[in-house]
Short mmCIF file of C-alpha atoms in Angstrom, two decimals:
data_model
loop_
_atom_site.label_atom_id
_atom_site.label_comp_id
_atom_site.label_asym_id
_atom_site.label_seq_id
_atom_site.Cartn_x
_atom_site.Cartn_y
_atom_site.Cartn_z
CA MET A 1 34.83 18.00 -14.24
CA THR A 2 31.71 15.87 -14.46
CA VAL A 3 28.97 16.06 -11.85
CA GLN A 4 26.13 13.61 -11.41
CA HIS A 5 22.44 13.84 -10.71
CA PRO A 6 20.96 11.50 -8.12
CA ALA A 7 19.57 9.49 -11.01
CA GLY A 8 23.15 8.58 -11.77
CA ALA A 9 23.44 10.06 -15.26
CA PRO A 10 26.62 12.14 -15.68
CA VAL A 11 25.99 15.74 -16.65
CA ARG A 12 28.70 17.96 -18.05
CA PRO A 13 28.89 21.47 -16.62
CA HIS A 14 26.92 24.02 -18.58
CA ARG A 15 28.68 26.98 -20.11
CA GLY A 16 26.64 29.23 -17.90
CA ALA A 17 24.77 28.53 -14.68
CA ALA A 18 21.80 30.58 -15.85
CA GLY A 19 21.64 28.62 -19.11
CA GLY A 20 21.67 25.30 -17.25
CA ARG A 21 18.96 26.38 -14.86
CA HIS A 22 16.88 27.67 -17.77
CA ARG A 23 17.13 24.34 -19.61
CA ASP A 24 16.16 22.42 -16.48
CA LEU A 25 13.22 24.76 -15.88
CA VAL A 26 12.01 24.31 -19.45
CA ALA A 27 12.25 20.52 -19.10
CA VAL A 28 10.31 20.54 -15.81
CA VAL A 29 7.60 22.83 -17.19
CA VAL A 30 7.20 20.68 -20.30
CA PHE A 31 7.02 17.51 -18.19
CA VAL A 32 4.42 18.88 -15.76
CA ALA A 33 2.28 20.41 -18.51
CA LEU A 34 2.34 17.20 -20.53
CA ALA A 35 1.60 14.95 -17.53
CA PHE A 36 -1.36 17.11 -16.49
CA ALA A 37 -2.72 17.48 -20.02
CA LEU A 38 -2.52 13.73 -20.66
CA GLY A 39 -4.15 13.04 -17.28
CA TRP A 40 -7.15 15.21 -18.08
CA LEU A 41 -7.36 13.79 -21.60
CA VAL A 42 -7.42 10.20 -20.31
CA ALA A 43 -10.03 11.06 -17.66
CA LEU A 44 -12.24 12.99 -20.08
CA PRO A 45 -14.56 10.00 -20.79
CA LEU A 46 -15.42 9.90 -17.08
CA TRP A 47 -16.37 13.58 -17.09
CA LEU A 48 -18.44 13.19 -20.24
CA GLY A 49 -20.05 9.97 -19.02
CA ASP A 50 -21.00 8.43 -15.69
CA GLY A 51 -18.00 9.52 -13.65
CA LEU A 52 -16.63 6.97 -11.21
CA THR A 53 -19.56 4.64 -11.85
CA SER A 54 -18.60 4.29 -15.50
CA PRO A 55 -17.76 0.71 -16.55
CA TRP A 56 -14.65 2.20 -18.15
CA PHE A 57 -13.31 3.50 -14.85
CA PRO A 58 -10.85 0.60 -14.21
CA VAL A 59 -9.37 1.03 -17.69
CA VAL A 60 -9.16 4.81 -17.28
CA ALA A 61 -7.51 4.45 -13.87
CA VAL A 62 -4.75 2.21 -15.23
CA ALA A 63 -4.27 4.42 -18.30
CA LEU A 64 -4.07 7.49 -16.07
CA MET A 65 -1.16 5.95 -14.17
CA THR A 66 0.90 5.74 -17.36
CA THR A 67 0.76 9.45 -18.15
CA PRO A 68 3.70 10.59 -15.92
CA THR A 69 5.96 8.04 -17.60
CA ILE A 70 4.80 9.09 -21.06
CA ALA A 71 5.57 12.70 -20.14
CA ALA A 72 9.00 11.76 -18.78
CA LEU A 73 9.85 9.74 -21.87
CA ALA A 74 8.79 12.61 -24.13
CA VAL A 75 11.05 15.04 -22.25
CA VAL A 76 14.00 12.66 -22.17
CA LEU A 77 13.72 11.65 -25.81
CA LEU A 78 12.75 14.98 -27.35
CA VAL A 79 13.95 17.74 -25.01
CA GLU A 80 16.96 16.60 -22.97
CA ARG A 81 18.29 13.72 -25.11
CA PRO A 82 20.88 12.40 -22.61
CA GLN A 83 23.23 9.62 -23.66
CA ARG A 84 22.14 7.20 -20.94
CA LYS A 85 18.38 7.55 -20.92
CA ALA A 86 17.63 4.61 -18.61
CA GLU A 87 19.90 6.14 -15.96
CA THR A 88 18.22 9.52 -16.32
CA LEU A 89 14.90 7.82 -15.51
CA GLY A 90 16.37 5.88 -12.57
CA LEU A 91 15.78 2.50 -14.20
CA TRP A 92 19.42 1.47 -14.56
CA PRO A 93 22.01 0.49 -13.40
CA LEU A 94 20.91 -1.57 -10.38
CA THR A 95 24.14 -0.98 -8.50
CA PRO A 96 25.19 -1.48 -5.82
CA LEU A 97 22.76 -4.40 -6.12
CA ARG A 98 22.73 -5.12 -2.40
CA ARG A 99 21.67 -1.54 -1.64
CA VAL A 100 18.95 -1.53 -4.29
CA LEU A 101 17.57 -4.85 -3.04
CA GLY A 102 17.68 -3.66 0.57
CA TYR A 103 15.75 -0.51 -0.15
CA GLY A 104 13.44 -2.53 -2.39
CA ALA A 105 12.54 -4.67 0.62
CA LEU A 106 11.94 -1.52 2.66
CA GLY A 107 9.79 -0.27 -0.18
CA VAL A 108 7.51 -3.28 0.25
CA PHE A 109 7.19 -3.39 4.02
CA VAL A 110 7.46 0.25 5.18
CA PRO A 111 4.35 1.48 3.31
CA ILE A 112 2.34 -1.54 4.49
CA ALA A 113 3.37 -0.78 8.07
CA LEU A 114 2.46 2.91 7.67
CA VAL A 115 -0.95 2.05 6.21
CA LEU A 116 -1.74 -0.36 9.06
CA VAL A 117 -0.44 1.82 11.90
CA ALA A 118 -2.65 4.67 10.69
CA LEU A 119 -5.69 2.69 11.82
CA PRO A 120 -4.97 2.43 15.57
CA VAL A 121 -3.70 6.01 15.52
CA GLY A 122 -6.99 7.13 13.99
CA ALA A 123 -8.92 5.04 16.51
CA LEU A 124 -7.02 6.59 19.42
CA LEU A 125 -7.77 10.05 18.07
CA GLY A 126 -11.44 9.21 17.66
CA VAL A 127 -11.61 9.66 13.88
CA TYR A 128 -11.54 6.00 12.78
CA PRO A 129 -14.51 3.83 13.87
CA ALA A 130 -12.56 0.67 14.61
CA ASP A 131 -13.62 -2.85 15.48
CA PHE A 132 -10.30 -4.68 15.70
CA VAL A 133 -11.80 -7.63 17.60
CA GLY A 134 -15.22 -8.22 16.09
CA LEU A 135 -14.33 -7.11 12.53
CA SER A 136 -18.00 -6.28 12.20
CA ALA A 137 -17.92 -4.23 8.97
CA PHE A 138 -15.86 -6.83 7.13
CA ARG A 139 -17.98 -9.64 8.55
CA GLN A 140 -21.07 -7.86 7.25
CA LEU A 141 -19.47 -7.42 3.83
CA LEU A 142 -18.52 -11.11 3.62
CA ASP A 143 -22.02 -12.20 4.63
CA ALA A 144 -23.51 -9.99 1.92
CA GLN A 145 -21.13 -11.37 -0.70
CA ALA A 146 -21.77 -14.95 0.39
CA GLY A 147 -25.51 -14.38 0.21
CA ALA A 148 -25.25 -12.88 -3.27
CA ALA A 149 -23.20 -15.88 -4.40
CA GLY A 150 -25.60 -18.36 -2.84
CA VAL A 151 -22.99 -19.66 -0.41
CA GLY A 152 -24.41 -20.77 2.90
CA GLU A 153 -21.27 -20.78 5.01
CA LEU A 154 -17.76 -19.51 4.40
CA PRO A 155 -15.02 -22.17 4.40
CA LEU A 156 -12.80 -20.00 6.63
CA SER A 157 -13.46 -17.86 9.66
CA VAL A 158 -13.51 -14.08 9.25
CA GLY A 159 -10.32 -13.80 11.31
CA ALA A 160 -8.55 -16.32 9.06
CA ILE A 161 -9.63 -14.44 5.93
CA VAL A 162 -8.30 -11.17 7.39
CA ALA A 163 -5.00 -12.83 8.33
CA LEU A 164 -4.72 -14.28 4.82
CA GLN A 165 -5.29 -10.90 3.23
CA LEU A 166 -2.66 -9.27 5.43
CA ALA A 167 -0.18 -12.04 4.62
CA THR A 168 -0.65 -11.51 0.87
CA LEU A 169 -0.03 -7.76 0.96
CA PRO A 170 3.67 -8.13 -0.06
CA LEU A 171 2.51 -10.20 -3.04
CA ALA A 172 0.07 -7.42 -3.92
CA ALA A 173 3.03 -5.04 -4.04
CA VAL A 174 4.70 -7.20 -6.68
CA LEU A 175 1.48 -7.55 -8.69
CA ASN A 176 0.89 -3.78 -8.60
CA LEU A 177 4.48 -2.95 -9.55
CA ILE A 178 3.98 -2.32 -13.27
CA PRO A 179 1.06 0.15 -12.89
CA ALA A 180 2.90 1.89 -10.04
CA LEU A 181 6.03 2.11 -12.17
CA GLY A 182 3.92 4.01 -14.71
CA GLU A 183 3.74 6.85 -12.19
CA GLU A 184 7.07 6.49 -10.45
CA ILE A 185 9.25 6.75 -13.55
CA GLY A 186 7.81 10.23 -13.93
CA TRP A 187 7.54 11.47 -10.32
CA ARG A 188 10.51 9.95 -8.54
CA GLY A 189 12.43 8.55 -11.49
CA TRP A 190 12.79 11.80 -13.44
CA LEU A 191 11.18 14.77 -11.66
CA LEU A 192 12.63 14.42 -8.16
CA PRO A 193 16.29 14.27 -9.28
CA LYS A 194 15.65 17.18 -11.62
CA LEU A 195 14.46 19.27 -8.65
CA MET A 196 17.33 18.27 -6.37
CA PRO A 197 19.41 21.42 -6.94
CA LEU A 198 16.69 23.17 -4.91
CA GLY A 199 17.66 21.08 -1.88
CA THR A 200 16.22 17.93 -0.35
CA VAL A 201 13.17 19.35 1.40
CA PRO A 202 12.09 21.78 -1.37
CA ALA A 203 12.48 19.04 -3.99
CA LEU A 204 10.34 16.64 -1.98
CA LEU A 205 7.71 19.29 -1.30
CA VAL A 206 7.44 20.48 -4.89
CA SER A 207 7.33 16.98 -6.36
CA GLY A 208 4.73 15.93 -3.77
CA VAL A 209 2.46 18.89 -4.48
CA VAL A 210 2.72 18.32 -8.24
CA TRP A 211 1.92 14.64 -7.76
CA GLY A 212 -1.11 15.46 -5.64
CA LEU A 213 -2.53 18.05 -8.04
CA TRP A 214 -2.10 15.64 -10.94
CA HIS A 215 -4.85 13.49 -9.33
CA ALA A 216 -7.41 16.29 -9.81
CA PRO A 217 -9.31 14.68 -12.74
CA VAL A 218 -10.51 11.81 -10.53
CA ILE A 219 -10.40 13.44 -7.09
CA LEU A 220 -12.83 16.14 -8.23
CA LEU A 221 -15.21 13.36 -9.24
CA GLY A 222 -15.19 12.03 -5.67
CA TYR A 223 -12.38 9.48 -5.82
CA ASN A 224 -10.81 8.71 -2.41
CA TYR A 225 -12.90 11.42 -0.69
CA PRO A 226 -16.51 10.71 -1.72
CA ASP A 227 -18.08 12.72 1.11
CA ALA A 228 -15.90 15.82 0.78
CA PRO A 229 -16.33 18.80 -1.56
CA GLY A 230 -13.93 18.77 -4.47
CA TRP A 231 -11.62 21.49 -3.12
CA LEU A 232 -11.23 19.69 0.20
CA GLY A 233 -10.66 16.32 -1.42
CA LEU A 234 -7.95 17.75 -3.66
CA THR A 235 -6.31 19.55 -0.73
CA MET A 236 -6.20 16.32 1.26
CA MET A 237 -4.83 14.42 -1.72
CA VAL A 238 -2.03 16.95 -2.07
CA GLY A 239 -1.25 16.45 1.62
CA THR A 240 -1.22 12.68 1.28
CA CYS A 241 1.00 12.76 -1.79
CA THR A 242 3.41 15.22 -0.20
CA VAL A 243 3.78 13.13 2.96
CA PHE A 244 4.09 9.75 1.30
CA GLY A 245 5.97 11.20 -1.65
CA ALA A 246 8.69 12.09 0.85
CA VAL A 247 8.82 8.45 1.97
CA PHE A 248 8.97 7.24 -1.63
CA GLY A 249 11.55 9.93 -2.38
CA TRP A 250 13.73 8.71 0.50
CA LEU A 251 13.81 5.24 -1.08
CA ARG A 252 14.62 6.72 -4.49
CA LEU A 253 17.44 8.90 -3.26
CA ARG A 254 19.09 6.40 -0.93
CA SER A 255 18.95 3.55 -3.43
CA GLY A 256 19.81 5.62 -6.51
CA SER A 257 17.05 3.72 -8.32
CA VAL A 258 13.37 4.20 -9.07
CA TRP A 259 12.53 0.53 -8.42
CA PRO A 260 12.29 0.73 -4.58
CA ALA A 261 10.01 3.77 -4.90
CA ALA A 262 7.84 1.91 -7.40
CA LEU A 263 7.58 -1.07 -5.03
CA ALA A 264 6.61 1.33 -2.23
CA HIS A 265 3.90 2.90 -4.39
CA ALA A 266 2.63 -0.56 -5.34
CA ALA A 267 2.61 -1.70 -1.69
CA PHE A 268 0.77 1.46 -0.65
CA ASN A 269 -1.88 0.91 -3.31
CA GLY A 270 -2.30 -2.73 -2.37
CA ALA A 271 -2.63 -2.07 1.36
CA ALA A 272 -4.67 1.14 1.38
CA GLY A 273 -8.02 -0.63 1.41
CA THR A 274 -7.27 -2.58 4.59
CA TYR A 275 -9.11 0.05 6.63
CA LEU A 276 -12.30 -1.71 5.54
CA LEU A 277 -11.15 -4.88 7.28
CA PHE A 278 -11.13 -3.32 10.74
CA ALA A 279 -13.97 -0.80 10.57
CA ARG A 280 -17.08 -0.92 12.74
CA ALA A 281 -20.30 -1.88 10.99
CA GLY A 282 -22.86 0.83 10.37
CA GLU A 283 -20.39 3.72 10.51
CA ARG A 284 -18.90 5.57 7.56
CA VAL A 285 -15.17 6.23 7.48
CA ASP A 286 -14.31 9.87 6.80
CA THR A 287 -11.16 9.61 4.70
CA THR A 288 -10.34 13.28 5.16
CA GLN A 289 -9.61 12.45 8.80
CA ALA A 290 -8.91 8.70 9.02
CA THR A 291 -6.76 6.16 7.12
CA VAL A 292 -3.57 7.17 5.28
CA LEU A 293 -5.66 9.51 3.15
CA GLY A 294 -6.60 11.66 6.15
CA TRP A 295 -4.61 13.85 8.49
CA SER A 296 -4.40 11.24 11.26
CA GLY A 297 -2.66 8.87 8.84
CA TRP A 298 0.06 11.41 8.12
CA ILE A 299 1.38 11.57 11.69
CA VAL A 300 3.62 8.48 11.72
CA PRO A 301 5.11 8.98 8.21
CA LEU A 302 5.85 12.62 9.10
CA VAL A 303 7.70 11.44 12.19
CA LEU A 304 9.64 8.96 10.03
CA VAL A 305 10.60 11.66 7.53
CA ALA A 306 11.62 14.03 10.35
CA VAL A 307 13.89 11.37 11.85
CA LEU A 308 15.45 10.62 8.45
CA LEU A 309 16.04 14.32 7.87
CA ALA A 310 17.52 14.88 11.34
CA THR A 311 19.91 11.92 10.95
CA GLY A 312 21.01 12.89 7.45
CA ARG A 313 19.49 9.76 5.91
CA LEU A 314 17.16 11.59 3.58
CA ALA A 315 19.97 12.74 1.28
CA PRO A 316 21.28 10.66 -1.63
CA ALA A 317 23.74 7.94 -0.60
CA ALA A 318 27.34 8.94 -1.36
CA GLU A 319 29.78 6.53 -2.92
CA PRO A 320 32.71 5.84 -0.53
CA SER A 321 35.28 5.65 -3.32
CA GLY A 322 34.10 8.68 -5.29
CA PRO A 323 31.63 8.94 -8.13
CA ALA A 324 31.38 5.93 -10.35
CA ARG A 325 29.14 5.25 -13.26
CA GLY A 326 25.58 5.08 -12.01
CA ALA A 327 26.51 6.48 -8.59
CA SER A 328 23.97 8.57 -6.74
CA VAL A 329 25.50 11.79 -5.43
CA PRO A 330 24.26 15.34 -4.85
CA VAL A 331 24.64 17.87 -7.64
CA ALA A 332 27.20 20.63 -7.11
CA GLU A 333 25.90 24.19 -7.09
CA PRO A 334 26.95 26.26 -10.11
CA SER A 335 28.77 28.67 -7.82
CA GLY A 336 31.12 25.92 -6.74
CA SER A 337 29.73 25.60 -3.23
CA ALA A 338 28.37 22.21 -2.30
CA ALA A 339 24.66 21.81 -2.74
CA GLU A 340 22.53 21.03 0.24
CA PRO A 341 22.24 17.25 0.56
CA SER A 342 19.00 16.56 -1.16
CA GLY A 343 16.47 14.13 -1.78
CA PRO A 344 5.16 9.22 -2.93
CA ALA A 345 -3.62 7.61 -4.44
CA ALA A 346 -3.16 7.51 -4.36
CA GLU A 347 -4.60 4.72 -6.51
CA PRO A 348 -4.88 2.11 -3.84
CA SER A 349 -6.20 -1.16 -5.17
CA ASN A 350 -7.92 -2.83 -2.27
CA PRO A 351 -7.20 -6.49 -1.47
CA ALA A 352 -10.05 -8.73 -2.54
CA PRO A 353 -12.78 -9.11 -1.47
CA VAL A 354 -12.67 -5.56 -0.24
CA GLU A 355 -14.44 -3.10 -2.50
CA PRO A 356 -12.15 -0.31 -3.81
CA ARG A 357 -12.63 3.15 -2.28
CA GLN A 358 -9.20 4.57 -2.98
CA ASP A 359 -6.48 6.68 -4.83
#
């Protein structure tokens, strides 16, 4: 009998359950160690130089995002060596196409909605200094930029510029897709399916925590949480990655493909800086409490994940006519009993002209 991982790559039963688990454990350990080592190596120039103010920071940030994919490719090519490598990474096949496209669309719009809804939630809880009507902080920023450029008057109103930026967020998701894919091939493409024998919730939790800790080389320098001590910033980043990694994982598992998760990651990165559009002038935003990076921004996505879990929509989508090539189905437990249905800074790139503060 042949069983399949959620990634869709057929896996023949191991001679012994213990041997199979051991091989998977070795692969996971090698992947995590390599991803972390490469991450620190890429970020080393920042630690030896001017940190986040280094002119090399944009290059380092993009290079850092490629390290999970490099680690996944190394494990697939040198350790596991499956026959269908693209399937093992979740890149192929894109079938059923309608399902992949549908979850791809959700991957664009759900993260944008979660990023934006975090702002009124934070305002209601008193942790986000909002000015949704006057847009005073953004107005102040635009005036400063116009003055520096020698422009007397902006051609559009502040409200029109904000509306234009919001309207282009889906486009930002497409433009950010390739860098986001550099992470997602590793985290959701390879690692999440490999952890699925643990069960949906444990797999999502473990992959989210690993993803969050991987950000340590830049978080400890003050990235995303500039006003927090390093330990607190890293703790909050782990929380953010665990919560949103569950959302990205839902898209990966239900679609059977890494592409919707990559679009979600790209949309998240593109929208994360929108908190600067609606902030009140003269007040600093504490990202440990407000925006999607803080605890108030986790409330709505946690509710979403809880609903998906309660309705059974967090598990991989089953094929109605039985497993087919590329199908996404849960892995059977070695004992023969069915496995629990099983199943994310972030490096947000802020929409121009907003100055980056993020993940």
